[in-house]
Amino acid sequence: PEPEATPAARRSVLPFVLAAVVAVAAVVGFLVGGSGASEPVSTLPAVPKANAAMKLKVPETWTDTAAPNVPGLTLADAKAAGGAGATVLFGTVRDEANNSTLLPTPLLQAAGEVPKNREAVRLGPDEVEAYRYRDVRLAGLDKPVTLYAIPTTQGVATVACMPSSKSCDGVANTVELNGEAFPVGPSEDYAKKVSATLGALDAKVAKARSALATAKTPAAQAKATARLRDAYRQAASGLRGGRLSPADRGANARLVAALDGLAKAYAKGAAAASNTNKAGFKRAGAAVTTAQRELAGALEGLRAAGYEIQS
């Protein structure tokens, strides 16, 4: 009879098992305190001013002026008017304010911290929702400014009052947008979308993890790891794009990037298992651990934005 193959001649399961911890959590809701509160004092401005994003009114004695420099604030189609020692600057922050504060990152850096005196207000005849940051101190300016940030489909429509004043508050309260606005604060629709996506991901990951834990051959490991790759890839695809408030765009981009990172790490693991590449499989395991930390950070970012995360 033919000699029996020795154990060394058989393909054995790779010793480095990729971690497949269910590191996602459901976004089950959002915290109270997001939308509309008090209205600013109005001084009944009468003269209209406008740019592509919005129109507002200023007192009759005010005149057009060059857009003043506000540290960290870069506005598209910036316009300004002023009088009696007060100036209003308005325009749109395209991408730099894609975060839960609705303030551009360079301005936050100029402030040295996230301003604490934030209020949710309603502005103008359409009662669009905005965050008002009163008396913000910025490096390079002698006097504080008051900022109004309105999330819209085109970015964050922004009104800056220099220095802070009731007359400027009255101007801000005449704002009318040419585009569509979002409510301020966490979005119930976005919370539901993330909850559904991560809930489905959890179920798929649990099944794939069980298959990976019981895999007896590199081929079985490769198959289970590929299922993990596909699960994270599908979750990332489901959350990519869509109609999002600027307040959610940054956090969503980080979440999608973390899910993509896990998909890529598991793709490397599947390829390594298929080729019986122990070193490659070990490297893929390390990549999974790193990507899971990124995912945990992305979920913490959602929590910081006011979403309630249930692990």
XYZ file of N, CA and C in Angstrom, residues 6-7 20 43 49 53 56 74 84 97 102 143 153 161 221 263 270 280:
54
model
N 2.371 12.078 6.224
C 2.677 12.462 7.599
C 1.888 13.717 7.960
N 1.686 13.995 9.247
C 0.962 15.197 9.653
C 1.583 16.469 9.084
N -12.231 38.939 16.164
C -13.466 39.365 15.495
C -14.453 39.854 16.544
N -34.104 94.566 16.711
C -34.178 96.026 16.652
C -34.865 96.479 15.363
N -29.869 93.132 2.823
C -28.559 92.756 2.312
C -28.631 91.277 1.966
N -26.412 82.715 -0.392
C -26.951 81.765 0.572
C -28.114 82.306 1.375
N -30.645 89.173 4.752
C -30.983 89.690 6.076
C -31.169 91.193 5.963
N -13.453 81.406 7.562
C -13.379 81.639 6.120
C -14.752 81.387 5.524
N -22.328 102.527 13.675
C -22.373 102.781 15.114
C -21.468 101.835 15.891
N -16.668 73.375 8.960
C -17.532 73.322 10.136
C -18.373 72.055 10.175
N -20.738 73.073 14.681
C -21.039 73.892 13.512
C -20.103 75.092 13.390
N -11.988 92.451 21.025
C -13.347 92.381 21.557
C -14.003 91.057 21.173
N -28.001 72.545 3.598
C -27.542 71.562 2.615
C -26.266 72.017 1.910
N -21.190 88.710 14.532
C -21.416 90.056 15.025
C -20.159 90.556 15.719
N -10.819 29.311 7.451
C -10.480 30.609 8.026
C -10.632 31.726 6.991
N -12.755 46.517 7.074
C -12.950 45.703 5.870
C -11.617 45.400 5.200
N -8.043 37.446 4.959
C -8.589 36.412 4.082
C -7.558 35.994 3.034
N 1.571 36.971 7.344
C 0.587 37.900 6.826
C -0.695 37.887 7.628
